[in-house]
Structures are given as structure tokens and as C-alpha cells.
mmCIF file of C-alpha atoms and ligand atoms in Angstrom:
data_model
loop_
_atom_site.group_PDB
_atom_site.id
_atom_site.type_symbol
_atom_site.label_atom_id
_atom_site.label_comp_id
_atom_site.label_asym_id
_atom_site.label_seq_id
_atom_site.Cartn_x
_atom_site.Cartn_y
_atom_site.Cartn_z
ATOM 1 C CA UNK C 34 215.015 -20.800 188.927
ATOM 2 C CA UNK C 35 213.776 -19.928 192.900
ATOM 3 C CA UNK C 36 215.663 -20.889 195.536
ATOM 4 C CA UNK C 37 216.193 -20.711 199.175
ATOM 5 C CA UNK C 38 219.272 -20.634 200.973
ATOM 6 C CA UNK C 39 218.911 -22.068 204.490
ATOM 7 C CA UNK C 40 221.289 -22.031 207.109
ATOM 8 C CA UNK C 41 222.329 -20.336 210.852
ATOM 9 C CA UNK C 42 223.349 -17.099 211.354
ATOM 10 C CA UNK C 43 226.936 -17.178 209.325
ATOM 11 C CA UNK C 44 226.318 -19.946 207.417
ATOM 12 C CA UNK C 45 227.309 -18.265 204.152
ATOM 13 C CA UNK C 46 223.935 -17.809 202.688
ATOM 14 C CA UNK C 47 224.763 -14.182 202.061
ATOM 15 C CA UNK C 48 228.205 -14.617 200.174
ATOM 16 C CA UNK C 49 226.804 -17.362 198.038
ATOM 17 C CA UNK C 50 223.915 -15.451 197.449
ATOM 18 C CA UNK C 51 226.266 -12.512 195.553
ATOM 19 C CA UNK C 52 228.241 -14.812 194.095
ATOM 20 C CA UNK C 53 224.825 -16.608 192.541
ATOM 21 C CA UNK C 54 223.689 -13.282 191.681
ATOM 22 C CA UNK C 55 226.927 -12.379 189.511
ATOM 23 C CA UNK C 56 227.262 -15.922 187.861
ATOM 24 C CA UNK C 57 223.438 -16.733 187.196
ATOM 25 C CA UNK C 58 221.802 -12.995 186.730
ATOM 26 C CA UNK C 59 219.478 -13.932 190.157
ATOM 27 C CA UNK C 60 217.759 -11.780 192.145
ATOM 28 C CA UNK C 61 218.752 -11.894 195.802
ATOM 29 C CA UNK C 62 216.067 -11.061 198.613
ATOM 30 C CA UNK C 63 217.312 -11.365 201.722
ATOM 31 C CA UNK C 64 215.103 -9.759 204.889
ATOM 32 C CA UNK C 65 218.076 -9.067 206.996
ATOM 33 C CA UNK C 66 219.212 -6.699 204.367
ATOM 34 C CA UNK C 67 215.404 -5.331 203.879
ATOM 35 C CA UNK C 68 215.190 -4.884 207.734
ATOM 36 C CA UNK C 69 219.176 -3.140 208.011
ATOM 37 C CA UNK C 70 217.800 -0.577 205.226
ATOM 38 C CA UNK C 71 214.734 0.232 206.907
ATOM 39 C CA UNK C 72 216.698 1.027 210.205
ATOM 40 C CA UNK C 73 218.917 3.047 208.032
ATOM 41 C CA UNK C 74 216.910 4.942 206.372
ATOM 42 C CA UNK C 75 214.734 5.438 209.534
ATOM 43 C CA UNK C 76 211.228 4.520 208.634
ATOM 44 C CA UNK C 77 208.718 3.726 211.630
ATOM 45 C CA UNK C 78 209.129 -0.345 211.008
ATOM 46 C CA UNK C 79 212.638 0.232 211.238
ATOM 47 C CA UNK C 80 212.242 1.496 214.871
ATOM 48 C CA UNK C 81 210.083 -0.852 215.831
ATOM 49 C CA UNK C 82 212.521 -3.573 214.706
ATOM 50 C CA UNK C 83 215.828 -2.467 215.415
ATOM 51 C CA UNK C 84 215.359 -3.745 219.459
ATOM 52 C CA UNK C 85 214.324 -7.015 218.548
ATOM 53 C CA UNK C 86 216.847 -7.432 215.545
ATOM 54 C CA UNK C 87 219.832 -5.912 218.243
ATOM 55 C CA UNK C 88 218.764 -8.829 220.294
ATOM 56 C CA UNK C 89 218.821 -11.405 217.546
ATOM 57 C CA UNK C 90 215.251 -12.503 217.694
ATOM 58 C CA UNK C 91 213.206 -12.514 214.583
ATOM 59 C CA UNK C 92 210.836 -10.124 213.773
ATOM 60 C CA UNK C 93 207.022 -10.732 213.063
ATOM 61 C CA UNK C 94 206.181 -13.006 210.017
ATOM 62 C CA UNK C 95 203.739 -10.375 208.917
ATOM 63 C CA UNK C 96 206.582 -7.736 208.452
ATOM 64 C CA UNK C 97 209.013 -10.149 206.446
ATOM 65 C CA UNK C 98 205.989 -11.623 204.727
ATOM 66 C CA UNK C 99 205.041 -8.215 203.744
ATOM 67 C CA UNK C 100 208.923 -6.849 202.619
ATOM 68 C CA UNK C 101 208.827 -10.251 200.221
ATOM 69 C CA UNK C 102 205.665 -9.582 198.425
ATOM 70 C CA UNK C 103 206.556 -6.582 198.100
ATOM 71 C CA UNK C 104 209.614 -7.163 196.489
ATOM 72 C CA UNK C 105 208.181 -9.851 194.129
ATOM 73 C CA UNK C 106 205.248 -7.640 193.328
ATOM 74 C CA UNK C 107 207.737 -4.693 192.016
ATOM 75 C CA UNK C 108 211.004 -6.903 191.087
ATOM 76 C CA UNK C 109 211.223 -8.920 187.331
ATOM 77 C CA UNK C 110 213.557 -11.753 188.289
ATOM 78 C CA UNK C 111 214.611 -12.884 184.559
ATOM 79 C CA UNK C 112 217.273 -15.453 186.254
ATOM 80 C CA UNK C 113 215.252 -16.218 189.613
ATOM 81 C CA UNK C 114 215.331 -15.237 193.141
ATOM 82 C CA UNK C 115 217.333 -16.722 196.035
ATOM 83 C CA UNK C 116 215.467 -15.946 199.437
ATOM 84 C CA UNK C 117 218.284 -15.644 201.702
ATOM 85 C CA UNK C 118 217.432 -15.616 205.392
ATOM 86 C CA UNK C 119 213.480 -16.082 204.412
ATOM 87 C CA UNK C 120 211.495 -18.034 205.310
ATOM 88 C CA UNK C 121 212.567 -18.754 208.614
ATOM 89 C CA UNK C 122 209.355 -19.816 210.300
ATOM 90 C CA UNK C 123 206.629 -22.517 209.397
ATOM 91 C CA UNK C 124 204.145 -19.630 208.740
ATOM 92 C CA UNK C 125 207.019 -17.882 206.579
ATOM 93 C CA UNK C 126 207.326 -21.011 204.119
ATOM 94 C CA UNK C 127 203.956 -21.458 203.686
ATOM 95 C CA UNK C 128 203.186 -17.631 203.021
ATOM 96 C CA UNK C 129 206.189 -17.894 200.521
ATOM 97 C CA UNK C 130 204.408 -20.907 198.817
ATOM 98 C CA UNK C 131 201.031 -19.292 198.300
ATOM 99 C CA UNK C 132 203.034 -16.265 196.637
ATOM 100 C CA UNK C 133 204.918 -18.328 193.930
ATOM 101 C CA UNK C 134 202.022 -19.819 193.328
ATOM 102 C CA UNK C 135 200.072 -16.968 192.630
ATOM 103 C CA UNK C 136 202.596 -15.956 190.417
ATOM 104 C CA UNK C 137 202.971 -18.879 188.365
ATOM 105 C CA UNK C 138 206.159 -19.793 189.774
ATOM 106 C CA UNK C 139 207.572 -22.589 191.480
ATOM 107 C CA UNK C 140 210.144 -23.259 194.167
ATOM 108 C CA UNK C 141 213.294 -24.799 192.389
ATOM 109 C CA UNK C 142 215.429 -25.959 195.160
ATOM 110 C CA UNK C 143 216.480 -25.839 199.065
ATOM 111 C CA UNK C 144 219.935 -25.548 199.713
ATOM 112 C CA UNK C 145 220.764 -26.559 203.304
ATOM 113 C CA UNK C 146 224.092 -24.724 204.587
ATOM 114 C CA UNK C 147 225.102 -27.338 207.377
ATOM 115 C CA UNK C 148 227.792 -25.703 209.724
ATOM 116 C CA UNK C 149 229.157 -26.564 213.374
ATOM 117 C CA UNK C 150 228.274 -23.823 215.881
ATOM 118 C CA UNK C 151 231.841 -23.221 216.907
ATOM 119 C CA UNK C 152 232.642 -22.143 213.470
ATOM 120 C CA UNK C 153 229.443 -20.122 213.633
ATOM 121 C CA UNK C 154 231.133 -17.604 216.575
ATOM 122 C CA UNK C 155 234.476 -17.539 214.442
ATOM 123 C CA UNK C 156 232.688 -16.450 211.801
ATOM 124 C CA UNK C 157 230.647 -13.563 213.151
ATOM 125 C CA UNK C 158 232.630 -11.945 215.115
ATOM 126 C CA UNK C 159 235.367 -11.534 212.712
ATOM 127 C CA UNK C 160 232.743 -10.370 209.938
ATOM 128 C CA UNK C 161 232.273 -7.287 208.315
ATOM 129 C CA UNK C 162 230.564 -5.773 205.243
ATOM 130 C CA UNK C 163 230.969 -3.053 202.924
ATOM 131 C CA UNK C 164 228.192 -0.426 203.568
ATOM 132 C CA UNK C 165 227.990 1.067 200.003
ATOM 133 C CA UNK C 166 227.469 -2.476 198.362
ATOM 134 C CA UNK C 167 227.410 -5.308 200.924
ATOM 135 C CA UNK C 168 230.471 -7.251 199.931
ATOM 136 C CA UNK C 169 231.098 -9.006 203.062
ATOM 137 C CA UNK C 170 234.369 -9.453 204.491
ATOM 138 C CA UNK C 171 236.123 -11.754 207.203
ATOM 139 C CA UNK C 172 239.212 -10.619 209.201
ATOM 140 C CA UNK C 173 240.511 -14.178 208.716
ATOM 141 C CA UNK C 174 239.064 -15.951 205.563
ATOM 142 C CA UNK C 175 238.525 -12.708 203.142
ATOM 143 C CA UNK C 176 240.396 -9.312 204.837
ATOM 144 C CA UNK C 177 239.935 -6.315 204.099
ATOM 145 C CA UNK C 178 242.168 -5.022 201.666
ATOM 146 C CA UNK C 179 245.513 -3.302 202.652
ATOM 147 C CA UNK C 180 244.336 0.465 200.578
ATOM 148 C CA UNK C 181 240.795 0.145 202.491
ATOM 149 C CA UNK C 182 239.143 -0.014 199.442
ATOM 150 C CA UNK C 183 236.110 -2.650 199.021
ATOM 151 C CA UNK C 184 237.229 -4.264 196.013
ATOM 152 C CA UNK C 185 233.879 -4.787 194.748
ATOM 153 C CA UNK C 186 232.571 -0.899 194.769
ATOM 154 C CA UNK C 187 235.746 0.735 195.738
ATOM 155 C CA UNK C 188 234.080 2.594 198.841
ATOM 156 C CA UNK C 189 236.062 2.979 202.428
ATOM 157 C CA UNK C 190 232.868 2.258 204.390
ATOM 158 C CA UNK C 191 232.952 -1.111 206.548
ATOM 159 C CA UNK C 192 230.898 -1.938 209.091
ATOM 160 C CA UNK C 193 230.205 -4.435 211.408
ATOM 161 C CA UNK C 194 226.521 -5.600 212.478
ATOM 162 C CA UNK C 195 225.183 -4.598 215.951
ATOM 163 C CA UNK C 196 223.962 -8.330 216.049
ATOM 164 C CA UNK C 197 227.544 -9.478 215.738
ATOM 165 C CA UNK C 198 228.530 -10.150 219.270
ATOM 166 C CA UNK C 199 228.509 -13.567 221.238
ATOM 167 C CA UNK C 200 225.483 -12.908 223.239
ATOM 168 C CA UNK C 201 223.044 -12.002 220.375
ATOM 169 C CA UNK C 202 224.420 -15.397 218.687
ATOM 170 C CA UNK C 203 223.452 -17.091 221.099
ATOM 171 C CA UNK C 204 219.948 -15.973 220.997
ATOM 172 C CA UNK C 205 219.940 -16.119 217.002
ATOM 173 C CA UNK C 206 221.204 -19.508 217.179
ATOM 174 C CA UNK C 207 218.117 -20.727 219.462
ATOM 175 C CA UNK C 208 216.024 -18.937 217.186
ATOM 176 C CA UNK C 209 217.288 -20.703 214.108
ATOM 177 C CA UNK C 210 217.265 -24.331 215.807
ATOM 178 C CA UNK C 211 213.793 -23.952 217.508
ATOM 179 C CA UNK C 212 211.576 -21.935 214.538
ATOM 180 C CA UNK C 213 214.069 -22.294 210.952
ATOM 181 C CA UNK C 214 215.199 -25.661 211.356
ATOM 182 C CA UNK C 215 211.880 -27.230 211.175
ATOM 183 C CA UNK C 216 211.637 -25.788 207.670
ATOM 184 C CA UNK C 217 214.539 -28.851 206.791
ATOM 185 C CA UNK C 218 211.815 -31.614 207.368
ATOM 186 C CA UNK C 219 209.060 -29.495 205.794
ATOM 187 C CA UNK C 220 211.536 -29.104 202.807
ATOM 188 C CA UNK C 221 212.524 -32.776 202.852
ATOM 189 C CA UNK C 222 209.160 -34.048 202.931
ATOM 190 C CA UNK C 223 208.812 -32.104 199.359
ATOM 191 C CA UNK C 224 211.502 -33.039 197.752
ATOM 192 C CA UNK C 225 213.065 -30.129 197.315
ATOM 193 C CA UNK C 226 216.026 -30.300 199.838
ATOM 194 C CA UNK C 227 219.787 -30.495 199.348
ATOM 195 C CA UNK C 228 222.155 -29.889 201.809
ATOM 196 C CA UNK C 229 225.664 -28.809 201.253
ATOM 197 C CA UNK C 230 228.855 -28.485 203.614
ATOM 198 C CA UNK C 231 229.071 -24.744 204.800
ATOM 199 C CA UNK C 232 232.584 -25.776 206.376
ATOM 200 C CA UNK C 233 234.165 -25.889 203.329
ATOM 201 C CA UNK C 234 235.802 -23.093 201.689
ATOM 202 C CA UNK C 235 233.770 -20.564 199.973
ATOM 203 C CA UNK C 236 234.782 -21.571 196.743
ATOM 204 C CA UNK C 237 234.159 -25.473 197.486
ATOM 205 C CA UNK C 238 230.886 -24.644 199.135
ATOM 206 C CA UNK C 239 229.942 -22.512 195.644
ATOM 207 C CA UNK C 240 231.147 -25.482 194.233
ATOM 208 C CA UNK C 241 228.839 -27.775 196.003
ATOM 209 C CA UNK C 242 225.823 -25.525 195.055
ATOM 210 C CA UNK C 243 226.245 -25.406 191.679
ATOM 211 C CA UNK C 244 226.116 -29.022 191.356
ATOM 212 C CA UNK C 245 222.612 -28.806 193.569
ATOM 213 C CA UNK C 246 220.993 -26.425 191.527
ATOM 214 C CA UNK C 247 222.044 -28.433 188.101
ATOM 215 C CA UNK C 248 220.227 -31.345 189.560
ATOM 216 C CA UNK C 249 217.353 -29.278 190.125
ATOM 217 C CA UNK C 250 217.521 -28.134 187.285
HETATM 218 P P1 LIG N 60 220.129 -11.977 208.677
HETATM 219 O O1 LIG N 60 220.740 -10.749 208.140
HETATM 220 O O2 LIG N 60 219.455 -12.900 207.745
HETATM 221 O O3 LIG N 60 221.227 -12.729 209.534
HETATM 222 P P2 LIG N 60 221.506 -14.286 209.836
HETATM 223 O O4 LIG N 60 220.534 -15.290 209.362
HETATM 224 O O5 LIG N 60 221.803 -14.283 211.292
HETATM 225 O O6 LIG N 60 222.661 -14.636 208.923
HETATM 226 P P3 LIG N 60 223.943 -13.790 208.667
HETATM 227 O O7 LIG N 60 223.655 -12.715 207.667
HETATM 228 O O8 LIG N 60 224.541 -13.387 209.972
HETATM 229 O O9 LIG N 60 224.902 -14.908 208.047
HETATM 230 P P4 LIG N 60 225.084 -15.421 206.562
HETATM 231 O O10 LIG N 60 224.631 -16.841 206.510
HETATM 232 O O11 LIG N 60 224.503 -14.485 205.552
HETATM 233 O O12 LIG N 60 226.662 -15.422 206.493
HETATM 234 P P5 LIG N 60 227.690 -14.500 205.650
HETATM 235 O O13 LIG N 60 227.664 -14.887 204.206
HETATM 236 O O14 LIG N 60 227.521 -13.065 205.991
HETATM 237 O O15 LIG N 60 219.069 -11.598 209.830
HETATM 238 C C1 LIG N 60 219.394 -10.656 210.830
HETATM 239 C C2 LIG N 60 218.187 -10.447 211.727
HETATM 240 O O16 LIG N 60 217.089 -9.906 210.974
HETATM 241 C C3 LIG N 60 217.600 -11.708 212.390
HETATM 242 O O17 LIG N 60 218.299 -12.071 213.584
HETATM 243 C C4 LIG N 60 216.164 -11.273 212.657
HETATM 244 O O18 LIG N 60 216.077 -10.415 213.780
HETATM 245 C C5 LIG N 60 215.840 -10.461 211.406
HETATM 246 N N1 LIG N 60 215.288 -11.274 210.309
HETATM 247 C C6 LIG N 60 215.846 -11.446 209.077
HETATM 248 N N2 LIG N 60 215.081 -12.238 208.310
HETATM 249 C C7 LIG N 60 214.027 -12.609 209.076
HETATM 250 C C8 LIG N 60 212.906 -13.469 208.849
HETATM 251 N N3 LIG N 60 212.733 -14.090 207.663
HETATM 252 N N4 LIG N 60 212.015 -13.625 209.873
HETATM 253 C C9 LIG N 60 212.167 -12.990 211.049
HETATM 254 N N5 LIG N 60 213.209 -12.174 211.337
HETATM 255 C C10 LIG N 60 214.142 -11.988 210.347
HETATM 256 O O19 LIG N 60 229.072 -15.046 206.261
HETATM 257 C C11 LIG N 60 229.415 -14.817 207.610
HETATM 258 C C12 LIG N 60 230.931 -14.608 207.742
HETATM 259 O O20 LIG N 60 231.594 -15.830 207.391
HETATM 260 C C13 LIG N 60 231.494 -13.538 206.779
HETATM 261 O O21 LIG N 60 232.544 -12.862 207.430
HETATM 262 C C14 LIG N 60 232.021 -14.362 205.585
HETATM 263 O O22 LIG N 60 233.105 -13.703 204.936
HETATM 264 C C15 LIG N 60 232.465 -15.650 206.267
HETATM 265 N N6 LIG N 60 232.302 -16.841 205.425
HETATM 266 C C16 LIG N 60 231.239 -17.125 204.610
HETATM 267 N N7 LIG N 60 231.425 -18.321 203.997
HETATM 268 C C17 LIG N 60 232.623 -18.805 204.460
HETATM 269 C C18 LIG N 60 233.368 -20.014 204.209
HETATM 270 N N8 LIG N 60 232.884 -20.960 203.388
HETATM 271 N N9 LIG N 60 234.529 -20.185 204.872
HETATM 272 C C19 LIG N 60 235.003 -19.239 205.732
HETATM 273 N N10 LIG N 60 234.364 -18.063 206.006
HETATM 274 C C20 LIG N 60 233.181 -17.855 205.372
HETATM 275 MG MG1 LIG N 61 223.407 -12.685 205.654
#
């Protein structure tokens, strides 16, 4: 099945998304993680990006658009993909639409991560993620181990996001209420909505999907 995970900056989308992708054999495409690479490995739309992305505004739809069909014109998704952090715009969910259905495939389910914006800042600024495999950590709800070792890959290499500070946040939190969260109505309206409680704990939350998806389903 294809699904979206939807939800503000530190919603959760990307630790359910790796815990979806070990469980159900999914496919995870998530454009923050596209755009990071691209920085990293230095290409020219990295540099153009990086500014904008430091700031915590999104990038054009034509770049995203073009990382995701990109990614679904080279990847075989035998268990489905979950778009984390795309769409994000009208224009992004309606691109996205005309791609599954070009490919014979259909959008499964939305899954709304509803959070409080107080939690949001907690969250962020306490994050950090494994740069070998992306296991993301939290200094309060999931430390770092005591040896330093990510206890997914086993690499000493944490890092935390230049976007993680209160003032880019901010600016990704206007971003998401005045151009994402539109895409809860337009998801509504199809029927293909189903919000969960980010708030609760990461295994309740997984919980919570799960149940979603087998209604989908
Ligand atoms: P992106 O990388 O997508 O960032 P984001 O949407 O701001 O979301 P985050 O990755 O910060 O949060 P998350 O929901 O994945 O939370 P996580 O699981 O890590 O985008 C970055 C930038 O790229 C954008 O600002 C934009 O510039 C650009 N971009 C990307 N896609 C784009 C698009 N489609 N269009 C245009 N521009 C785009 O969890 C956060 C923390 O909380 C972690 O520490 C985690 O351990 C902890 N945590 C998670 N769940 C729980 C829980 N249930 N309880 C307690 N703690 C928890
Ligand atoms: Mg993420």
C-alpha cells in the first residue's frame, strides 16, 4: 500500500516511517532526506537549496516533484511507499496524484500526525540522528546510547540538523500551517484521511497507525 505521512516539523513522520519500513517491507521517500543528501554530497541543487532549507522554508515544488519521480521511476516498492514530508503544497499533492496514476497505483491512506506546537520545540531541539543510517535519536525520549554506538548501524556519527534551532521552527511551522495543512481538507474531502495522536508515545502512536492502515486496507 501508498501512504503519506503528514504532520509539522517533529511530528514523528520520520521515526514511524523506519519503523513501517522494518515491519511492512515499505519504501520510505522522504524529500528532507533527498534534499540533506544532495547538500552532502554537494551537487549544484544542493547549493541552491541549502539557504532556503537553513531557513526552514520549502524549496520549489518542481525540485521535490522532480526527486519523487525520480525515485518512483528507478525504485520497485514490493510493500509500498510512505511519502514522508511530501507533498507539502497543493501543487505537490496533485503532482503526486498524476504520478500514481500513471503508474497504476493508488494512494492507500493519509495519516495525519496531530501534535501541539510546544511539544514541537521540545522535540527538535533535543533531536539528533545517526549520519551513517538515520536512526533518529532524542536526548529525552530515545538517548543516545552510553558506548556512542547507534544501535541500529553501530556507527559513532550523530548529528544534529542546521534547521534545528527555535528560529528556523518558527518559520517551518508557518510554512507547514499556511501551504501543508491545506492538504488535510484536500485529503478529507477524498476520503482518504486519518489522523492519529503524535503526543503519544512512539510506540502508542505506531500503535495508532497500524490500526489506520488495516482499515485502509
Ligand atoms: P523535513 O526533513 O521533512 O523536516 P520536517 O517536516 O520539518 O520534519 P522533521 O524531519 O523535522 O520531523 P519528523 O516529523 O520527521 O520528526 P522525527 O521523527 O524526526 O524537511 C526539512 C526541509 O526540507 C524543509 O524545511 C524544507 O526546506 C525542505 N523540504 C522537505 N520536503 C519538502 C517538500 N515536500 N517541499 C518543499 N520543501 C521541502 O522526530 C522528531 C524528534 O522527536 C526526534 O528526536 C524523535 O526521536 C522524537 N519523537 C518522535 N516521535 C516521538 C514521540 N511519539 N514521543 C516523543 N518523542 C518523539
Ligand atoms: Mg523527518
Amino acid at each position: 500500500m501508498n501512504i503519506i505521512l503528514l504532520g509539522p516539523p517533529g511530528a514523528g513522520k520520520g521515526t514511524q516511517a523506519r519503523k513501517l519500513v522494518d515491519e511492512r517491507n515499505m519504501v520510505q521517500l522522504s524529500t528532507g532526506d533527498m534534499l540533506r543528501a544532495a547538500r552532502t554530497s554537494g551537487t549544484e541543487m544542493g547549493k541552491t537549496v541549502a539557504g532556503v532549507m537553513d531557513r526552514g522554508e520549502l524549496v520549489t515544488d518542481e525540485i521535490v516533484i522532480g526527486l519523487i519521480r525520480e525515485q518512483l521511476e528507478s525504485d520497485n516498492a514490493g510493500g509500498g511507499y510512505i511519502f514522508d514530508g511530501f507533498p507539502r503544497t497543493l501543487a505537490q499533492a496533485d503532482a503526486l496524484g498524476r504520478l500514481l496514476v500513471d503508474m497504476g497505483e493508488n494512494l492507500d491512506c493519509v495519516i495525519e500526525m496531530q501534535v501541539d506546537d510546544d511539544a514541537l520545540v521540545d522535540r527538535i531541539t533535543a533531536r539528533s540522528t545517526c549520519g551513517a543510517c538515520g536512526e533518529v535519536y532524542n536526548d529525552n525520549t530515545k538517548p543516545i546510547p552510553a558506548n556512542e554506538k547507534c544501535t541500529n548501524c553501530g556507527a559513532s556519527d550523530f548529528q544534529r540538523r542546521a534547521d534545528d534551532n527555535e528560529e528556523s521552527l518558527r518559520t517551518r511551522l508557518m510554512a507547514y500551517y499556511k501551504q501543508t495543512s491545506p492538504l488535510v481538507g484536500y485529503y478529507y474531502a477524498k476520503g482518504d484521511l486519518r489522523s492519529v495522536d503524535g503526543l503519544a508515545s512512539m510506540d502508542d502512536v505506531a500503535t495508532s497507525i497500524a490500526s489506520a492502515l488495516r482499515q485502509s486496507e
